[in-house]
Coordinates of C-alpha atoms in Angstrom, one line a residue:
Chain V
M1100 CA 36.0 -0.2 7.0
S1101 CA 32.5 1.2 6.7
A1102 CA 29.4 -0.9 7.2
A1103 CA 27.4 1.1 4.8
A1104 CA 25.6 -0.8 2.1
R1105 CA 27.2 -0.4 -1.3
F1106 CA 25.6 -0.3 -4.7
V1107 CA 28.0 -1.9 -7.2
T1108 CA 27.3 -2.4 -10.9
L1109 CA 29.1 -4.4 -13.5
E1110 CA 29.1 -3.3 -17.1
G1111 CA 30.5 -4.3 -20.4
I1112 CA 29.5 -5.7 -23.8
E1113 CA 28.2 -9.3 -24.3
G1114 CA 30.8 -12.0 -23.7
V1115 CA 33.1 -10.1 -21.3
G1116 CA 32.1 -12.4 -18.4
K1117 CA 29.8 -10.2 -16.3
T1118 CA 27.6 -13.0 -15.2
T1119 CA 30.6 -15.1 -14.1
Q1120 CA 32.2 -12.1 -12.3
V1121 CA 28.9 -11.2 -10.5
A1122 CA 28.7 -14.7 -9.2
R1123 CA 32.4 -14.7 -8.0
L1124 CA 32.0 -11.3 -6.4
S1125 CA 28.9 -12.7 -4.5
T1126 CA 30.9 -15.6 -3.3
A1127 CA 33.7 -13.3 -2.1
L1128 CA 31.2 -11.1 -0.2
D1129 CA 29.6 -14.3 1.3
A1130 CA 33.0 -15.4 2.5
R1131 CA 33.3 -12.0 4.3
G1132 CA 29.8 -12.2 5.8
I1133 CA 28.6 -9.2 3.8
A1134 CA 24.8 -9.4 3.2
H1135 CA 24.0 -8.6 -0.4
A1136 CA 21.5 -9.0 -3.2
V1137 CA 22.5 -10.0 -6.7
T1138 CA 20.4 -8.7 -9.5
R1139 CA 20.4 -7.7 -13.1
E1140 CA 19.0 -5.2 -15.6
P1141 CA 16.8 -5.1 -17.5
G1142 CA 14.8 -7.1 -15.0
G1143 CA 15.5 -7.8 -11.3
T1144 CA 11.9 -8.3 -10.2
P1145 CA 9.0 -10.3 -11.7
L1146 CA 7.4 -7.1 -13.0
A1147 CA 10.6 -5.7 -14.4
E1148 CA 11.4 -9.1 -16.0
S1149 CA 8.0 -8.9 -17.8
I1150 CA 9.1 -5.5 -19.2
R1151 CA 12.5 -7.1 -20.1
Q1152 CA 10.7 -9.8 -22.1
V1153 CA 8.9 -7.1 -24.1
V1154 CA 12.3 -5.5 -25.0
L1155 CA 14.3 -8.7 -25.7
T1156 CA 11.7 -10.7 -27.6
A1157 CA 12.4 -10.8 -31.3
R1158 CA 9.3 -10.0 -33.4
E1159 CA 8.4 -8.6 -36.8
E1160 CA 7.1 -5.3 -35.6
P1161 CA 10.0 -2.9 -35.1
L1162 CA 10.7 -1.4 -31.6
P1163 CA 11.6 2.3 -32.1
P1164 CA 14.8 3.3 -30.3
T1165 CA 12.9 5.8 -28.1
A1166 CA 10.4 3.1 -27.1
E1167 CA 13.2 0.8 -26.2
L1168 CA 14.8 3.5 -24.1
L1169 CA 11.5 4.2 -22.3
L1170 CA 10.9 0.5 -21.6
M1171 CA 14.5 0.2 -20.1
F1172 CA 13.8 3.1 -17.8
A1173 CA 10.4 1.8 -16.9
A1174 CA 12.0 -1.5 -15.8
R1175 CA 14.6 0.4 -14.0
A1176 CA 12.0 2.5 -12.1
V1177 CA 10.4 -0.8 -11.0
H1178 CA 13.7 -2.4 -10.0
L1179 CA 14.8 0.6 -8.0
A1180 CA 11.6 1.1 -6.1
N1181 CA 10.8 -2.6 -5.5
H1182 CA 14.3 -4.2 -5.0
I1183 CA 17.4 -2.0 -5.1
E1184 CA 16.3 0.8 -2.7
P1185 CA 14.7 -1.6 -0.1
N1186 CA 17.9 -3.7 0.0
L1187 CA 20.1 -0.7 0.4
Q1188 CA 17.8 0.8 3.1
A1189 CA 18.0 -2.6 4.9
G1190 CA 21.8 -2.4 4.9
R1191 CA 22.4 -5.0 2.2
W1192 CA 24.8 -4.4 -0.7
V1193 CA 23.3 -4.6 -4.2
I1194 CA 25.4 -6.2 -6.9
C1195 CA 23.8 -5.4 -10.3
D1196 CA 24.6 -6.8 -13.7
R1197 CA 24.1 -3.7 -15.8
F1198 CA 22.5 -0.4 -14.9
T1199 CA 22.2 3.1 -16.4
D1200 CA 25.6 3.2 -18.0
A1201 CA 24.3 0.4 -20.2
S1202 CA 21.5 2.7 -21.4
Y1203 CA 24.1 5.3 -22.5
A1204 CA 26.2 2.6 -24.1
Y1205 CA 23.5 0.5 -25.8
Q1206 CA 20.8 3.0 -26.6
G1207 CA 23.1 6.1 -26.9
G1208 CA 26.2 4.5 -28.5
G1209 CA 24.7 1.3 -30.1
R1210 CA 21.5 2.7 -31.4
Q1211 CA 22.8 6.3 -31.7
L1212 CA 20.1 8.0 -29.7
S1213 CA 21.2 11.4 -28.4
D1214 CA 22.2 11.6 -24.7
E1215 CA 19.6 14.2 -23.9
P1216 CA 16.6 11.9 -23.4
I1217 CA 18.8 9.4 -21.5
R1218 CA 19.9 12.2 -19.1
E1219 CA 16.3 13.3 -18.7
L1220 CA 15.1 9.8 -17.9
E1221 CA 18.0 9.2 -15.6
H1222 CA 17.0 12.2 -13.6
M1223 CA 13.3 11.4 -13.8
V1224 CA 13.7 7.8 -12.5
Q1225 CA 16.8 7.9 -10.3
G1226 CA 16.9 11.4 -8.8
S1227 CA 20.4 11.6 -7.4
R1228 CA 20.8 7.8 -7.0
R1229 CA 24.0 6.5 -8.8
P1230 CA 26.1 3.4 -8.3
D1231 CA 28.8 3.7 -5.6
L1232 CA 31.1 1.8 -7.9
T1233 CA 30.9 0.6 -11.4
I1234 CA 33.2 -2.1 -12.7
L1235 CA 33.6 -1.9 -16.5
L1236 CA 34.8 -5.3 -17.9
D1237 CA 36.6 -4.3 -21.1
A1238 CA 37.7 -6.6 -23.9
P1239 CA 38.1 -6.4 -27.7
V1240 CA 34.8 -6.8 -29.4
Q1241 CA 35.9 -9.7 -31.6
R1242 CA 37.1 -11.7 -28.6
A1243 CA 34.0 -10.9 -26.5
L1244 CA 31.5 -11.8 -29.3
A1245 CA 33.3 -15.0 -30.0
R1246 CA 32.8 -16.0 -26.4
A1247 CA 29.2 -14.9 -26.4
A1248 CA 28.6 -17.0 -29.6
A1249 CA 30.2 -20.1 -28.1
R1250 CA 28.0 -19.7 -25.0
N1251 CA 24.9 -19.4 -27.1
A1252 CA 25.7 -22.2 -29.6
G1253 CA 22.5 -24.2 -30.2
S1254 CA 20.3 -21.7 -28.4
V1255 CA 18.1 -19.0 -29.8
Q1256 CA 20.0 -15.7 -29.7
D1257 CA 18.2 -12.7 -28.4
R1258 CA 17.7 -9.6 -30.4
F1259 CA 20.7 -7.7 -29.0
E1260 CA 23.1 -10.6 -29.6
T1261 CA 22.3 -10.7 -33.3
E1262 CA 23.5 -7.1 -33.7
R1263 CA 26.6 -6.5 -35.7
K1264 CA 30.1 -6.0 -34.6
E1265 CA 30.1 -2.2 -35.4
F1266 CA 27.2 -1.8 -33.0
F1267 CA 29.3 -3.3 -30.2
E1268 CA 32.3 -1.2 -31.1
R1269 CA 30.1 1.9 -30.6
V1270 CA 28.8 0.4 -27.3
R1271 CA 32.4 -0.3 -26.1
A1272 CA 33.5 3.2 -27.1
V1273 CA 30.8 4.9 -25.0
Y1274 CA 31.6 2.7 -22.0
Q1275 CA 35.3 3.7 -22.3
A1276 CA 34.4 7.3 -22.6
R1277 CA 32.2 7.2 -19.5
A1278 CA 34.9 5.6 -17.5
A1279 CA 37.4 8.3 -18.6
A1280 CA 34.9 11.0 -17.6
E1281 CA 34.0 9.5 -14.2
P1282 CA 37.2 7.7 -13.1
N1283 CA 36.2 7.8 -9.4
R1284 CA 33.0 5.9 -9.9
I1285 CA 33.8 3.7 -13.0
V1286 CA 36.9 1.5 -12.9
V1287 CA 38.1 -0.4 -16.0
V1288 CA 39.1 -4.1 -15.6
D1289 CA 40.8 -5.9 -18.4
A1290 CA 38.4 -8.8 -19.1
A1291 CA 40.7 -10.6 -21.5
Q1292 CA 42.7 -11.8 -18.5
P1293 CA 42.0 -15.3 -16.9
V1294 CA 38.7 -15.3 -14.9
E1295 CA 40.6 -15.6 -11.6
E1296 CA 42.7 -12.5 -12.4
V1297 CA 39.6 -10.5 -13.3
S1298 CA 38.1 -11.4 -10.0
A1299 CA 41.3 -10.5 -8.1
R1300 CA 41.3 -7.0 -9.8
I1301 CA 37.7 -6.4 -8.9
L1302 CA 38.3 -7.3 -5.2
E1303 CA 41.4 -5.0 -5.2
H1304 CA 39.1 -2.1 -6.2
L1305 CA 36.8 -2.9 -3.2
K1306 CA 39.8 -3.2 -0.8
A1307 CA 41.3 0.1 -2.1
R1308 CA 38.1 1.8 -0.9
S1309 CA 38.3 -0.1 2.4
W1310 CA 34.9 -1.6 1.7
I1311 CA 36.2 -5.1 2.3
S1312 CA 39.3 -6.6 3.9
Chain Q
M779 CA -13.6 20.7 -47.5
S780 CA -10.0 19.7 -47.2
A781 CA -8.8 16.2 -48.1
A782 CA -6.0 16.3 -45.4
A783 CA -5.9 13.3 -43.1
R784 CA -7.1 14.3 -39.6
F785 CA -5.9 12.9 -36.3
V786 CA -8.9 12.8 -34.0
T787 CA -8.8 11.6 -30.4
L788 CA -11.6 10.8 -28.0
E789 CA -11.1 11.2 -24.3
G790 CA -13.0 10.9 -21.0
I791 CA -13.2 8.7 -17.9
E792 CA -14.4 5.1 -17.9
G793 CA -18.1 4.7 -18.7
V794 CA -18.7 7.9 -20.8
G795 CA -19.1 5.9 -24.0
K796 CA -15.9 6.4 -25.8
T797 CA -15.9 3.0 -27.5
T798 CA -19.5 3.5 -28.7
Q799 CA -18.8 6.9 -30.0
V800 CA -15.5 5.8 -31.8
A801 CA -17.5 3.1 -33.6
R802 CA -20.3 5.6 -34.5
L803 CA -17.8 8.1 -35.8
S804 CA -16.2 5.4 -37.9
T805 CA -19.5 4.5 -39.4
A806 CA -20.2 8.2 -40.2
L807 CA -16.8 8.5 -41.9
D808 CA -17.4 5.3 -43.9
A809 CA -20.7 6.7 -45.1
R810 CA -18.8 9.7 -46.5
G811 CA -16.1 7.6 -48.1
I812 CA -13.4 8.9 -45.8
A813 CA -10.6 6.4 -45.4
H814 CA -9.6 6.1 -41.7
A815 CA -8.0 3.8 -39.1
V816 CA -9.6 3.2 -35.7
T817 CA -7.3 2.6 -32.8
R818 CA -6.8 2.9 -29.1
E819 CA -4.3 3.6 -26.3
P820 CA -2.6 2.1 -24.6
G821 CA -2.2 -0.3 -27.4
G822 CA -3.0 0.0 -31.1
T823 CA -0.3 -2.5 -32.4
P824 CA 0.6 -6.0 -31.3
L825 CA 3.8 -4.7 -29.6
A826 CA 2.0 -1.7 -28.0
E827 CA -0.7 -4.1 -26.8
S828 CA 1.9 -6.3 -25.1
I829 CA 3.1 -3.2 -23.2
R830 CA -0.6 -2.4 -22.4
Q831 CA -0.9 -5.8 -20.9
V832 CA 2.1 -5.1 -18.5
V833 CA 0.4 -1.9 -17.4
L834 CA -3.2 -3.2 -16.9
T835 CA -2.5 -6.6 -15.4
A836 CA -3.3 -6.7 -11.7
R837 CA -0.4 -8.2 -9.7
E838 CA 1.0 -8.2 -6.2
E839 CA 4.1 -6.2 -7.1
P840 CA 3.4 -2.5 -7.1
L841 CA 3.9 -0.5 -10.4
P842 CA 5.4 2.8 -9.3
P843 CA 3.6 5.8 -10.9
T844 CA 6.8 6.9 -12.8
A845 CA 7.1 3.4 -14.3
E846 CA 3.5 3.4 -15.3
L847 CA 4.0 6.7 -17.1
L848 CA 7.1 5.5 -18.9
L849 CA 5.3 2.3 -20.1
M850 CA 2.4 4.5 -21.4
F851 CA 4.8 6.6 -23.4
A852 CA 6.7 3.6 -24.6
A853 CA 3.5 2.1 -26.0
R854 CA 2.7 5.5 -27.5
A855 CA 6.1 5.7 -29.2
V856 CA 5.4 2.3 -30.8
H857 CA 1.8 3.3 -31.7
L858 CA 2.9 6.5 -33.3
A859 CA 5.8 5.1 -35.3
N860 CA 4.2 1.9 -36.4
H861 CA 0.5 2.8 -36.9
I862 CA -0.6 6.4 -36.5
E863 CA 2.1 8.2 -38.5
P864 CA 2.0 5.7 -41.4
N865 CA -1.8 6.1 -41.7
L866 CA -1.6 9.9 -41.6
Q867 CA 1.2 9.9 -44.2
A868 CA -1.0 7.6 -46.4
G869 CA -3.8 10.1 -46.2
R870 CA -6.0 8.1 -43.9
W871 CA -7.6 9.7 -40.8
V872 CA -6.8 8.2 -37.5
I873 CA -9.5 8.0 -34.8
C874 CA -7.9 7.1 -31.5
D875 CA -9.6 6.1 -28.2
R876 CA -7.4 8.0 -25.8
F877 CA -4.0 9.7 -26.3
T878 CA -1.7 12.0 -24.4
D879 CA -4.4 14.0 -22.7
A880 CA -5.2 10.7 -20.9
S881 CA -1.6 10.7 -19.5
Y882 CA -2.1 14.1 -18.0
A883 CA -5.5 13.1 -16.7
Y884 CA -4.7 9.7 -15.3
Q885 CA -1.1 9.8 -14.3
G886 CA -1.0 13.6 -13.6
G887 CA -4.5 14.0 -12.1
G888 CA -5.4 10.5 -11.0
R889 CA -2.0 9.4 -9.6
Q890 CA -0.9 13.0 -8.8
L891 CA 2.4 12.9 -10.7
S892 CA 3.7 16.3 -11.5
D893 CA 3.1 17.6 -15.1
E894 CA 6.9 18.1 -15.7
P895 CA 7.8 14.5 -16.6
I896 CA 4.7 14.2 -18.7
R897 CA 5.6 17.3 -20.7
E898 CA 9.2 16.0 -21.1
L899 CA 7.9 12.6 -22.4
E900 CA 5.4 14.2 -24.7
H901 CA 8.2 16.2 -26.3
M902 CA 10.5 13.2 -26.4
V903 CA 8.0 10.8 -28.0
Q904 CA 5.8 13.1 -30.1
G905 CA 8.0 16.1 -31.1
S906 CA 5.4 18.5 -32.4
R907 CA 2.7 15.9 -33.2
R908 CA -0.6 16.7 -31.5
P909 CA -4.2 15.6 -32.3
D910 CA -5.9 17.9 -34.8
L911 CA -9.1 17.6 -32.7
T912 CA -9.8 16.0 -29.3
I913 CA -13.4 15.2 -28.3
L914 CA -13.8 15.2 -24.5
L915 CA -16.8 13.1 -23.5
D916 CA -17.8 14.6 -20.2
A917 CA -20.2 13.2 -17.6
P918 CA -20.6 13.2 -13.8
V919 CA -18.3 10.5 -12.3
Q920 CA -21.0 8.7 -10.4
R921 CA -23.1 8.3 -13.6
A922 CA -20.1 7.2 -15.7
L923 CA -18.8 4.7 -13.1
A924 CA -22.3 3.1 -12.8
R925 CA -22.3 2.6 -16.5
A926 CA -18.8 1.1 -16.5
A927 CA -19.8 -1.2 -13.6
A928 CA -22.9 -2.5 -15.4
R929 CA -20.8 -3.1 -18.5
N930 CA -18.2 -5.1 -16.5
A931 CA -20.7 -7.1 -14.4
G932 CA -19.5 -10.7 -14.1
S933 CA -16.1 -9.9 -15.7
V934 CA -12.8 -9.3 -14.0
Q935 CA -12.3 -5.6 -13.6
D936 CA -8.9 -4.2 -14.7
R937 CA -6.7 -2.3 -12.3
F938 CA -7.8 1.1 -13.3
E939 CA -11.5 0.3 -13.0
T940 CA -11.1 -0.7 -9.4
E941 CA -9.8 2.7 -8.5
R942 CA -11.9 4.9 -6.3
K943 CA -14.4 7.6 -7.2
E944 CA -12.1 10.4 -5.9
F945 CA -9.4 9.2 -8.4
F946 CA -11.9 9.7 -11.3
E947 CA -13.0 13.1 -9.9
R948 CA -9.3 14.2 -10.2
V949 CA -9.1 12.7 -13.7
R950 CA -12.2 14.5 -14.8
A951 CA -11.0 17.8 -13.4
V952 CA -7.7 17.6 -15.3
Y953 CA -9.6 16.8 -18.5
Q954 CA -11.9 19.8 -18.0
A955 CA -8.9 22.1 -17.2
R956 CA -7.1 21.0 -20.4
A957 CA -10.2 21.6 -22.5
A958 CA -10.5 25.1 -21.0
A959 CA -6.8 25.8 -21.7
E960 CA -6.9 24.5 -25.3
P961 CA -10.4 25.3 -26.5
N962 CA -9.5 25.2 -30.2
R963 CA -8.1 21.6 -30.0
I964 CA -10.3 20.1 -27.3
V965 CA -14.1 20.3 -27.5
V966 CA -16.3 19.1 -24.7
V967 CA -19.4 17.0 -25.5
D968 CA -22.0 16.3 -22.8
A969 CA -21.9 12.5 -22.6
A970 CA -24.9 12.3 -20.3
Q971 CA -27.1 12.9 -23.4
P972 CA -28.6 9.9 -25.4
V973 CA -26.0 8.2 -27.6
E974 CA -27.5 9.6 -30.8
E975 CA -27.3 13.1 -29.5
V976 CA -23.7 12.7 -28.5
S977 CA -22.9 11.4 -32.0
A978 CA -24.6 14.3 -33.6
R979 CA -22.7 16.8 -31.5
I980 CA -19.4 15.1 -32.5
L981 CA -20.2 15.3 -36.2
E982 CA -21.2 19.0 -35.8
H983 CA -17.7 19.7 -34.5
L984 CA -16.2 18.1 -37.7
K985 CA -18.7 20.0 -39.9
A986 CA -17.9 23.3 -38.2
R987 CA -14.2 22.7 -39.3
S988 CA -15.3 21.9 -42.8
W989 CA -13.7 18.5 -42.5
I990 CA -16.9 16.6 -43.4
S991 CA -20.1 17.6 -45.1

């Protein structure tokens, strides 16, 4: 087993249980004495969260897709420089709820921007930094959205969560295509299973890499 | 004289009198019955102003130069789509206090980012849109900063205005180099002259193009 710090991201559409699984993964790492930071995108630092607020706040003035993409990568540049890289350099794992695969899936797939600007920004902001492992929590859109809606009952839904089902079908399709294209980095876990089963599958992927026992 | 709407930007370091000259140019256009919008960057719409606030607010957490650049272009994408282009399409001139030359000057020159990401973002956000005319108000840094300091006496200075003199020397040098490289688009006006003289020189440039009488 290597002691190297790992950069692990969890991806998937709303309602697949990312937040729950990030918390359960953190508990499993704690139980093994593995130092780690838990974070999320967009956001992850006070400054990046302030950029997240600009993106997610519903307002009358439209946010052009290119501007949304630039804000996402601005927040990511802050998050990488001020939180992710310092943790990895200090030997702590970083468990991140969403990263650049989400930009391809949401801005590319969902909002139908071309991949070219996303690739340019990925290079500009990350250089060669990529997650060591990405766990794609996958479930049928109807099922995931029903879960997200139940969770948000009585609360104000953010801008993304009011988008239509077809939007999330496009998002899911891009996630699946990326997993197929990069099977070594991105593993697909069936998120329609019970929560405990999903957690077990995630830990199996870490064990298979000899990152945990 | 053509009736086409013109996109005119004013550039220069702090304290050269851009705000004053934008106002005087607006008055001169009003006197000639030329419909126009006056705006500024970063900002220009409520959403773009909210991005401007993220950039200009002083805070403990550092803002990496690449993130600053991305925020500037995110605000610009909003400003172009929601304000500049609709005005030009409607036949109104747009007079803008700072635009993309400022990104080259401040982020490229001042913060010493390479030009490559700036050029990529310019293409991504603007396509082929460029100002029809850019007026560079030029003055020695020491003189301009003294004016900016007097203006801000007793107020909280924003993050840029606390930067050092060498920073502004680099900014000015990039502005001058860009004017030398694009003499048809960028005209240099000596901002150390009396305000009325500066205004007169600006109007002469518009008259020389037969845009105003």
